[in-house]
Amino acid sequence: MKPQTPRQQLIYDYLRQKQTAQSAYDILDEFRSHGFRAPSQIYRVLNKLLEYGLVHKVESLNGYIACKQQHEIGKSTVAICNNCGLVKEIPTPDFVDDFENYNGWDGFTPHELAVEVKGRCSLCN
Ligand SMILES: [Zn+2]
Ligand SMILES: [Zn+2]
């Protein structure tokens, strides 16, 4: 799936260039000159991009990154540097692919597993 509107393309391209997670407010500040006036307008675009699997929400940072790996929607893995804030999407480990087959769900039906790993990037090590 590709971005479907100019606004989706704009925000997707912006996130693709960034090495850190961007909040809706960061994106709003960047694109006020493009007619965005409220965070709700940004969230509307981000929700579409999330639905298409083109971006991920980094829950622990309350920000968004562009997807840069091949994987099923809802199975992303990101490494987050505690020092510089770099967020790097990494190839999905096998245990993420296996989680649906885990036999301990006890009736719960899992829909997505976003793995966020904190540590130090290669530059900050
Ligand atoms: Zn991804
Ligand atoms: Zn770092």
Short mmCIF file of N, CA, C and O and ligand atoms in Angstrom, two decimals:
data_model
loop_
_atom_site.label_atom_id
_atom_site.label_comp_id
_atom_site.label_asym_id
_atom_site.label_seq_id
_atom_site.Cartn_x
_atom_site.Cartn_y
_atom_site.Cartn_z
N MET A 1 0.85 -1.21 0.00
CA MET A 1 0.00 0.00 0.00
C MET A 1 0.88 1.25 0.00
O MET A 1 1.85 1.33 0.74
N LYS A 2 0.51 2.20 -0.84
CA LYS A 2 1.23 3.48 -0.90
C LYS A 2 0.34 4.58 -0.33
O LYS A 2 -0.88 4.41 -0.22
N PRO A 3 0.94 5.72 0.03
CA PRO A 3 0.10 6.85 0.46
C PRO A 3 -0.91 7.18 -0.64
O PRO A 3 -0.59 7.11 -1.83
N GLN A 4 -2.13 7.53 -0.23
CA GLN A 4 -3.23 7.68 -1.18
C GLN A 4 -3.57 9.14 -1.48
O GLN A 4 -4.33 9.41 -2.41
N THR A 5 -3.05 10.05 -0.68
CA THR A 5 -3.37 11.47 -0.89
C THR A 5 -2.08 12.27 -0.76
O THR A 5 -1.09 11.79 -0.19
N PRO A 6 -2.06 13.50 -1.30
CA PRO A 6 -0.86 14.35 -1.15
C PRO A 6 -0.47 14.56 0.31
O PRO A 6 0.72 14.59 0.63
N ARG A 7 -1.47 14.69 1.19
CA ARG A 7 -1.15 14.91 2.61
C ARG A 7 -0.52 13.66 3.23
O ARG A 7 0.41 13.76 4.04
N GLN A 8 -1.02 12.52 2.86
CA GLN A 8 -0.41 11.27 3.35
C GLN A 8 1.03 11.16 2.86
O GLN A 8 1.93 10.80 3.61
N GLN A 9 1.23 11.50 1.58
CA GLN A 9 2.58 11.42 1.00
C GLN A 9 3.53 12.37 1.73
O GLN A 9 4.67 12.02 2.04
N LEU A 10 3.05 13.57 1.99
CA LEU A 10 3.85 14.60 2.65
C LEU A 10 4.35 14.13 4.01
O LEU A 10 5.55 14.21 4.33
N ILE A 11 3.43 13.61 4.82
CA ILE A 11 3.79 13.20 6.18
C ILE A 11 4.60 11.92 6.16
O ILE A 11 5.56 11.76 6.92
N TYR A 12 4.28 11.03 5.25
CA TYR A 12 5.05 9.80 5.11
C TYR A 12 6.50 10.12 4.72
O TYR A 12 7.44 9.59 5.33
N ASP A 13 6.69 10.99 3.73
CA ASP A 13 8.05 11.36 3.30
C ASP A 13 8.82 12.03 4.44
O ASP A 13 10.01 11.78 4.63
N TYR A 14 8.13 12.86 5.19
CA TYR A 14 8.76 13.54 6.34
C TYR A 14 9.25 12.51 7.36
O TYR A 14 10.40 12.55 7.81
N LEU A 15 8.39 11.57 7.71
CA LEU A 15 8.77 10.57 8.71
C LEU A 15 9.90 9.68 8.20
O LEU A 15 10.75 9.23 8.97
N ARG A 16 9.91 9.41 6.91
CA ARG A 16 10.96 8.56 6.33
C ARG A 16 12.34 9.18 6.49
O ARG A 16 13.35 8.48 6.56
N GLN A 17 12.39 10.52 6.49
CA GLN A 17 13.69 11.21 6.61
C GLN A 17 14.19 11.28 8.04
O GLN A 17 15.34 11.62 8.29
N LYS A 18 13.30 11.04 9.01
CA LYS A 18 13.64 11.27 10.40
C LYS A 18 14.24 10.03 11.05
O LYS A 18 13.84 8.91 10.77
N GLN A 19 15.19 10.27 11.96
CA GLN A 19 15.83 9.18 12.69
C GLN A 19 15.21 9.01 14.08
O GLN A 19 15.57 8.10 14.81
N THR A 20 14.34 9.93 14.46
CA THR A 20 13.70 9.87 15.77
C THR A 20 12.19 9.87 15.58
O THR A 20 11.69 10.26 14.51
N ALA A 21 11.46 9.45 16.61
CA ALA A 21 10.01 9.45 16.53
C ALA A 21 9.49 10.89 16.59
O ALA A 21 10.03 11.71 17.32
N GLN A 22 8.46 11.16 15.80
CA GLN A 22 7.88 12.50 15.73
C GLN A 22 6.46 12.47 16.28
O GLN A 22 5.67 11.59 15.91
N SER A 23 6.15 13.43 17.14
CA SER A 23 4.79 13.49 17.66
C SER A 23 3.89 14.21 16.66
O SER A 23 4.37 14.87 15.73
N ALA A 24 2.58 14.09 16.86
CA ALA A 24 1.64 14.80 15.98
C ALA A 24 1.90 16.31 16.04
O ALA A 24 1.75 17.01 15.04
N TYR A 25 2.34 16.79 17.20
CA TYR A 25 2.62 18.22 17.34
C TYR A 25 3.88 18.62 16.59
O TYR A 25 3.94 19.70 16.00
N ASP A 26 4.88 17.75 16.59
CA ASP A 26 6.08 18.00 15.78
C ASP A 26 5.69 18.14 14.31
O ASP A 26 6.17 19.02 13.60
N ILE A 27 4.85 17.22 13.86
CA ILE A 27 4.44 17.21 12.45
C ILE A 27 3.60 18.45 12.14
O ILE A 27 3.78 19.10 11.10
N LEU A 28 2.72 18.80 13.06
CA LEU A 28 1.89 20.00 12.87
C LEU A 28 2.77 21.24 12.73
O LEU A 28 2.56 22.06 11.82
N ASP A 29 3.78 21.38 13.60
CA ASP A 29 4.67 22.54 13.53
C ASP A 29 5.38 22.60 12.19
O ASP A 29 5.60 23.68 11.64
N GLU A 30 5.75 21.44 11.67
CA GLU A 30 6.49 21.38 10.41
C GLU A 30 5.61 21.80 9.23
O GLU A 30 6.09 22.40 8.27
N PHE A 31 4.33 21.48 9.29
CA PHE A 31 3.49 21.62 8.10
C PHE A 31 2.34 22.61 8.24
O PHE A 31 1.38 22.55 7.47
N ARG A 32 2.45 23.53 9.17
CA ARG A 32 1.41 24.56 9.28
C ARG A 32 1.25 25.31 7.96
O ARG A 32 0.14 25.66 7.57
N SER A 33 2.36 25.53 7.27
CA SER A 33 2.29 26.27 6.01
C SER A 33 1.57 25.47 4.92
O SER A 33 1.22 26.01 3.88
N HIS A 34 1.35 24.18 5.14
CA HIS A 34 0.62 23.36 4.17
C HIS A 34 -0.87 23.29 4.50
O HIS A 34 -1.59 22.46 3.94
N GLY A 35 -1.32 24.12 5.41
CA GLY A 35 -2.76 24.17 5.69
C GLY A 35 -3.22 23.32 6.86
O GLY A 35 -4.41 23.26 7.14
N PHE A 36 -2.28 22.67 7.55
CA PHE A 36 -2.67 21.93 8.75
C PHE A 36 -2.81 22.91 9.91
O PHE A 36 -1.91 23.72 10.15
N ARG A 37 -3.92 22.86 10.61
CA ARG A 37 -4.14 23.81 11.69
C ARG A 37 -4.35 23.16 13.04
O ARG A 37 -4.19 23.81 14.06
N ALA A 38 -4.72 21.90 13.07
CA ALA A 38 -5.04 21.26 14.35
C ALA A 38 -4.45 19.85 14.38
O ALA A 38 -4.34 19.20 13.34
N PRO A 39 -4.08 19.39 15.58
CA PRO A 39 -3.55 18.04 15.70
C PRO A 39 -4.51 16.99 15.13
O PRO A 39 -4.06 15.97 14.58
N SER A 40 -5.83 17.25 15.23
CA SER A 40 -6.79 16.26 14.73
C SER A 40 -6.59 15.99 13.24
O SER A 40 -6.81 14.87 12.77
N GLN A 41 -6.17 17.02 12.50
CA GLN A 41 -5.92 16.82 11.06
C GLN A 41 -4.71 15.91 10.84
O GLN A 41 -4.68 15.11 9.92
N ILE A 42 -3.70 16.09 11.69
CA ILE A 42 -2.51 15.24 11.60
C ILE A 42 -2.87 13.80 11.98
O ILE A 42 -2.47 12.85 11.30
N TYR A 43 -3.63 13.64 13.06
CA TYR A 43 -4.00 12.29 13.50
C TYR A 43 -4.81 11.56 12.43
O TYR A 43 -4.68 10.36 12.26
N ARG A 44 -5.66 12.31 11.72
CA ARG A 44 -6.47 11.67 10.67
C ARG A 44 -5.54 11.06 9.60
O ARG A 44 -5.75 9.93 9.16
N VAL A 45 -4.52 11.82 9.22
CA VAL A 45 -3.57 11.31 8.21
C VAL A 45 -2.76 10.15 8.79
O VAL A 45 -2.59 9.10 8.15
N LEU A 46 -2.28 10.32 10.02
CA LEU A 46 -1.46 9.27 10.65
C LEU A 46 -2.26 7.98 10.80
O LEU A 46 -1.72 6.88 10.58
N ASN A 47 -3.54 8.08 11.15
CA ASN A 47 -4.35 6.87 11.32
C ASN A 47 -4.48 6.11 10.01
O ASN A 47 -4.49 4.87 10.00
N LYS A 48 -4.59 6.82 8.90
CA LYS A 48 -4.63 6.15 7.60
C LYS A 48 -3.30 5.47 7.31
O LYS A 48 -3.25 4.32 6.86
N LEU A 49 -2.21 6.19 7.58
CA LEU A 49 -0.88 5.61 7.31
C LEU A 49 -0.63 4.40 8.20
O LEU A 49 -0.02 3.42 7.77
N LEU A 50 -1.15 4.44 9.45
CA LEU A 50 -1.04 3.28 10.34
C LEU A 50 -1.83 2.11 9.77
O LEU A 50 -1.37 0.97 9.77
N GLU A 51 -3.03 2.41 9.29
CA GLU A 51 -3.90 1.37 8.72
C GLU A 51 -3.22 0.70 7.52
O GLU A 51 -3.32 -0.50 7.33
N TYR A 52 -2.50 1.49 6.71
CA TYR A 52 -1.82 0.94 5.53
C TYR A 52 -0.52 0.23 5.90
O TYR A 52 0.14 -0.35 5.04
N GLY A 53 -0.09 0.36 7.17
CA GLY A 53 1.17 -0.25 7.59
C GLY A 53 2.38 0.55 7.16
O GLY A 53 3.50 0.03 7.15
N LEU A 54 2.19 1.82 6.82
CA LEU A 54 3.30 2.65 6.35
C LEU A 54 4.03 3.35 7.48
O LEU A 54 5.17 3.77 7.33
N VAL A 55 3.36 3.52 8.60
CA VAL A 55 4.01 4.11 9.77
C VAL A 55 3.69 3.26 10.99
O VAL A 55 2.75 2.46 10.98
N HIS A 56 4.49 3.46 12.04
CA HIS A 56 4.26 2.80 13.32
C HIS A 56 4.17 3.85 14.41
O HIS A 56 4.89 4.84 14.36
N LYS A 57 3.31 3.58 15.37
CA LYS A 57 3.32 4.40 16.56
C LYS A 57 4.31 3.79 17.53
O LYS A 57 4.30 2.58 17.76
N VAL A 58 5.21 4.61 18.06
CA VAL A 58 6.12 4.16 19.10
C VAL A 58 5.48 4.57 20.42
O VAL A 58 5.52 5.73 20.83
N GLU A 59 4.81 3.60 21.05
CA GLU A 59 3.95 3.91 22.20
C GLU A 59 4.75 4.56 23.33
O GLU A 59 4.28 5.51 23.95
N SER A 60 5.93 4.05 23.60
CA SER A 60 6.67 4.54 24.77
C SER A 60 7.18 5.96 24.56
O SER A 60 7.54 6.64 25.52
N LEU A 61 7.21 6.42 23.32
CA LEU A 61 7.66 7.79 23.04
C LEU A 61 6.51 8.68 22.59
O LEU A 61 6.69 9.87 22.34
N ASN A 62 5.33 8.09 22.45
CA ASN A 62 4.16 8.81 21.94
C ASN A 62 4.48 9.52 20.62
O ASN A 62 4.12 10.69 20.42
N GLY A 63 5.19 8.81 19.74
CA GLY A 63 5.56 9.38 18.46
C GLY A 63 5.40 8.37 17.35
O GLY A 63 5.01 7.23 17.58
N TYR A 64 5.74 8.82 16.14
CA TYR A 64 5.53 7.99 14.96
C TYR A 64 6.80 7.89 14.14
O TYR A 64 7.58 8.84 14.07
N ILE A 65 6.97 6.73 13.51
CA ILE A 65 8.10 6.54 12.59
C ILE A 65 7.54 5.92 11.31
O ILE A 65 6.48 5.30 11.32
N ALA A 66 8.29 6.10 10.21
CA ALA A 66 7.92 5.42 8.97
C ALA A 66 8.38 3.98 9.04
O ALA A 66 9.43 3.68 9.61
N CYS A 67 7.60 3.08 8.47
CA CYS A 67 8.00 1.67 8.40
C CYS A 67 9.10 1.52 7.37
O CYS A 67 8.98 2.00 6.25
N LYS A 68 10.18 0.85 7.77
CA LYS A 68 11.29 0.63 6.83
C LYS A 68 11.67 -0.83 6.70
O LYS A 68 12.76 -1.17 6.26
N GLN A 69 10.79 -1.71 7.15
CA GLN A 69 11.06 -3.14 7.05
C GLN A 69 9.88 -3.85 6.41
O GLN A 69 8.76 -3.35 6.48
N GLN A 70 10.14 -5.01 5.84
CA GLN A 70 9.05 -5.86 5.35
C GLN A 70 8.56 -6.73 6.50
O GLN A 70 9.34 -7.43 7.11
N HIS A 71 7.28 -6.61 6.81
CA HIS A 71 6.72 -7.48 7.84
C HIS A 71 5.21 -7.36 7.77
O HIS A 71 4.67 -6.45 7.15
N GLU A 72 4.53 -8.28 8.43
CA GLU A 72 3.07 -8.19 8.51
C GLU A 72 2.67 -6.96 9.32
O GLU A 72 3.38 -6.59 10.27
N ILE A 73 1.55 -6.38 8.96
CA ILE A 73 1.04 -5.24 9.73
C ILE A 73 0.79 -5.70 11.16
O ILE A 73 0.24 -6.77 11.40
N GLY A 74 1.22 -4.87 12.11
CA GLY A 74 1.01 -5.19 13.52
C GLY A 74 2.11 -6.05 14.12
O GLY A 74 1.96 -6.58 15.21
N LYS A 75 3.22 -6.20 13.41
CA LYS A 75 4.33 -6.98 13.96
C LYS A 75 5.65 -6.24 13.75
O LYS A 75 6.56 -6.73 13.11
N SER A 76 5.73 -5.06 14.30
CA SER A 76 6.94 -4.27 14.14
C SER A 76 7.85 -4.41 15.35
O SER A 76 7.39 -4.73 16.45
N THR A 77 9.11 -4.19 15.13
CA THR A 77 10.08 -4.21 16.21
C THR A 77 11.00 -3.01 16.06
O THR A 77 11.58 -2.82 14.99
N VAL A 78 11.07 -2.19 17.08
CA VAL A 78 11.93 -1.02 17.01
C VAL A 78 12.92 -1.01 18.16
O VAL A 78 12.62 -1.44 19.27
N ALA A 79 14.12 -0.54 17.85
CA ALA A 79 15.15 -0.35 18.85
C ALA A 79 15.27 1.16 19.10
O ALA A 79 15.34 1.95 18.15
N ILE A 80 15.26 1.54 20.36
CA ILE A 80 15.24 2.95 20.74
C ILE A 80 16.49 3.25 21.55
O ILE A 80 16.77 2.58 22.56
N CYS A 81 17.26 4.26 21.13
CA CYS A 81 18.45 4.64 21.91
C CYS A 81 18.04 5.57 23.04
O CYS A 81 17.45 6.62 22.81
N ASN A 82 18.37 5.17 24.26
CA ASN A 82 18.05 5.99 25.44
C ASN A 82 18.86 7.27 25.48
O ASN A 82 18.50 8.22 26.18
N ASN A 83 19.98 7.29 24.76
CA ASN A 83 20.87 8.45 24.85
C ASN A 83 20.53 9.53 23.84
O ASN A 83 20.35 10.68 24.19
N CYS A 84 20.41 9.16 22.55
CA CYS A 84 20.20 10.18 21.51
C CYS A 84 18.79 10.16 20.94
O CYS A 84 18.43 11.03 20.15
N GLY A 85 17.99 9.17 21.32
CA GLY A 85 16.61 9.15 20.85
C GLY A 85 16.42 8.50 19.49
O GLY A 85 15.30 8.48 18.97
N LEU A 86 17.50 7.99 18.90
CA LEU A 86 17.37 7.30 17.62
C LEU A 86 16.36 6.16 17.73
O LEU A 86 16.37 5.42 18.72
N VAL A 87 15.49 6.06 16.76
CA VAL A 87 14.55 4.94 16.70
C VAL A 87 14.81 4.21 15.39
O VAL A 87 14.72 4.81 14.32
N LYS A 88 15.17 2.96 15.49
CA LYS A 88 15.52 2.18 14.31
C LYS A 88 14.62 0.96 14.25
O LYS A 88 14.56 0.20 15.21
N GLU A 89 13.93 0.80 13.14
CA GLU A 89 13.14 -0.41 12.99
C GLU A 89 14.07 -1.54 12.59
O GLU A 89 14.91 -1.37 11.70
N ILE A 90 13.93 -2.66 13.25
CA ILE A 90 14.81 -3.80 12.96
C ILE A 90 13.97 -4.95 12.42
O ILE A 90 12.76 -4.98 12.61
N PRO A 91 14.60 -5.90 11.72
CA PRO A 91 13.84 -7.03 11.20
C PRO A 91 13.12 -7.74 12.34
O PRO A 91 13.66 -7.88 13.43
N THR A 92 11.90 -8.15 12.07
CA THR A 92 11.07 -8.78 13.09
C THR A 92 11.68 -10.10 13.54
O THR A 92 11.90 -10.99 12.73
N PRO A 93 11.99 -10.24 14.86
CA PRO A 93 12.56 -11.51 15.35
C PRO A 93 11.53 -12.64 15.25
O PRO A 93 10.33 -12.39 15.24
N ASP A 94 12.01 -13.86 15.21
CA ASP A 94 11.13 -15.03 15.07
C ASP A 94 10.07 -15.08 16.16
O ASP A 94 8.95 -15.49 15.91
N PHE A 95 10.43 -14.68 17.37
CA PHE A 95 9.44 -14.82 18.46
C PHE A 95 8.21 -13.95 18.21
O PHE A 95 7.13 -14.25 18.70
N VAL A 96 8.37 -12.88 17.44
CA VAL A 96 7.20 -12.04 17.13
C VAL A 96 6.28 -12.79 16.16
O VAL A 96 5.05 -12.76 16.29
N ASP A 97 6.90 -13.47 15.18
CA ASP A 97 6.07 -14.26 14.25
C ASP A 97 5.37 -15.42 14.96
O ASP A 97 4.31 -15.85 14.54
N ASP A 98 5.96 -15.90 16.03
CA ASP A 98 5.41 -17.07 16.72
C ASP A 98 4.35 -16.73 17.77
O ASP A 98 3.70 -17.61 18.30
N PHE A 99 4.19 -15.47 18.07
CA PHE A 99 3.40 -15.16 19.27
C PHE A 99 1.94 -15.57 19.15
O PHE A 99 1.30 -15.87 20.15
N GLU A 100 1.43 -15.61 17.91
CA GLU A 100 0.03 -16.03 17.76
C GLU A 100 -0.15 -17.50 18.13
O GLU A 100 -1.23 -17.92 18.52
N ASN A 101 0.90 -18.28 17.98
CA ASN A 101 0.82 -19.71 18.27
C ASN A 101 1.10 -20.04 19.74
O ASN A 101 1.00 -21.19 20.15
N TYR A 102 1.48 -19.06 20.49
CA TYR A 102 1.73 -19.24 21.91
C TYR A 102 0.48 -19.82 22.56
O TYR A 102 -0.64 -19.39 22.27
N ASN A 103 0.63 -20.82 23.44
CA ASN A 103 -0.56 -21.51 23.96
C ASN A 103 -1.01 -20.98 25.32
O ASN A 103 -1.85 -21.58 25.97
N GLY A 104 -0.48 -19.86 25.74
CA GLY A 104 -0.85 -19.33 27.04
C GLY A 104 -1.83 -18.17 27.01
O GLY A 104 -2.00 -17.48 28.02
N TRP A 105 -2.49 -17.94 25.89
CA TRP A 105 -3.36 -16.75 25.80
C TRP A 105 -4.65 -16.90 26.61
O TRP A 105 -5.29 -15.91 26.93
N ASP A 106 -5.04 -18.14 26.91
CA ASP A 106 -6.20 -18.37 27.79
C ASP A 106 -7.45 -17.65 27.27
O ASP A 106 -8.13 -16.92 28.00
N GLY A 107 -7.74 -17.85 25.98
CA GLY A 107 -8.96 -17.30 25.42
C GLY A 107 -8.82 -15.90 24.84
O GLY A 107 -9.69 -15.43 24.12
N PHE A 108 -7.72 -15.26 25.14
CA PHE A 108 -7.47 -13.92 24.61
C PHE A 108 -7.02 -14.05 23.15
O PHE A 108 -6.27 -14.95 22.80
N THR A 109 -7.51 -13.17 22.28
CA THR A 109 -7.08 -13.19 20.88
C THR A 109 -6.17 -12.00 20.60
O THR A 109 -6.63 -10.86 20.58
N PRO A 110 -4.87 -12.26 20.42
CA PRO A 110 -3.96 -11.14 20.17
C PRO A 110 -4.08 -10.63 18.73
O PRO A 110 -4.25 -11.42 17.80
N HIS A 111 -4.02 -9.35 18.54
CA HIS A 111 -4.09 -8.75 17.20
C HIS A 111 -2.79 -8.11 16.77
O HIS A 111 -2.48 -8.03 15.60
N GLU A 112 -2.05 -7.59 17.70
CA GLU A 112 -0.79 -7.01 17.30
C GLU A 112 0.20 -7.05 18.43
O GLU A 112 -0.17 -7.10 19.61
N LEU A 113 1.46 -7.06 18.05
CA LEU A 113 2.54 -7.05 19.02
C LEU A 113 3.59 -6.08 18.52
O LEU A 113 4.25 -6.33 17.52
N ALA A 114 3.69 -4.94 19.18
CA ALA A 114 4.71 -3.97 18.82
C ALA A 114 5.80 -4.07 19.87
O ALA A 114 5.56 -3.81 21.04
N VAL A 115 6.98 -4.47 19.44
CA VAL A 115 8.10 -4.64 20.37
C VAL A 115 8.96 -3.38 20.34
O VAL A 115 9.38 -2.94 19.27
N GLU A 116 9.17 -2.80 21.51
CA GLU A 116 10.01 -1.61 21.63
C GLU A 116 11.15 -1.94 22.58
O GLU A 116 10.93 -2.20 23.75
N VAL A 117 12.35 -1.94 22.04
CA VAL A 117 13.52 -2.35 22.81
C VAL A 117 14.37 -1.12 23.09
O VAL A 117 14.75 -0.39 22.17
N LYS A 118 14.65 -0.87 24.37
CA LYS A 118 15.46 0.30 24.76
C LYS A 118 16.91 -0.11 24.96
O LYS A 118 17.19 -1.20 25.47
N GLY A 119 17.80 0.76 24.57
CA GLY A 119 19.22 0.47 24.76
C GLY A 119 20.08 1.60 24.24
O GLY A 119 19.69 2.77 24.33
N ARG A 120 21.23 1.24 23.67
CA ARG A 120 22.16 2.25 23.14
C ARG A 120 22.43 1.93 21.68
O ARG A 120 22.69 0.78 21.33
N CYS A 121 22.38 2.96 20.83
CA CYS A 121 22.68 2.77 19.42
C CYS A 121 24.19 2.61 19.22
O CYS A 121 24.98 2.86 20.14
N SER A 122 24.60 2.25 18.00
CA SER A 122 26.01 1.99 17.74
C SER A 122 26.86 3.25 17.92
O SER A 122 28.01 3.18 18.30
N LEU A 123 26.29 4.43 17.68
CA LEU A 123 27.06 5.67 17.83
C LEU A 123 27.23 6.08 19.29
O LEU A 123 28.20 6.73 19.65
N CYS A 124 26.29 5.70 20.13
CA CYS A 124 26.34 6.10 21.53
C CYS A 124 27.00 5.04 22.41
O CYS A 124 27.23 5.29 23.60
N ASN A 125 27.28 3.88 21.88
CA ASN A 125 27.87 2.81 22.67
C ASN A 125 29.26 3.18 23.17
O ASN A 125 30.00 3.85 22.50
ZN ZN B 1 7.55 -1.62 9.97
ZN ZN B 2 22.21 6.85 20.30
#
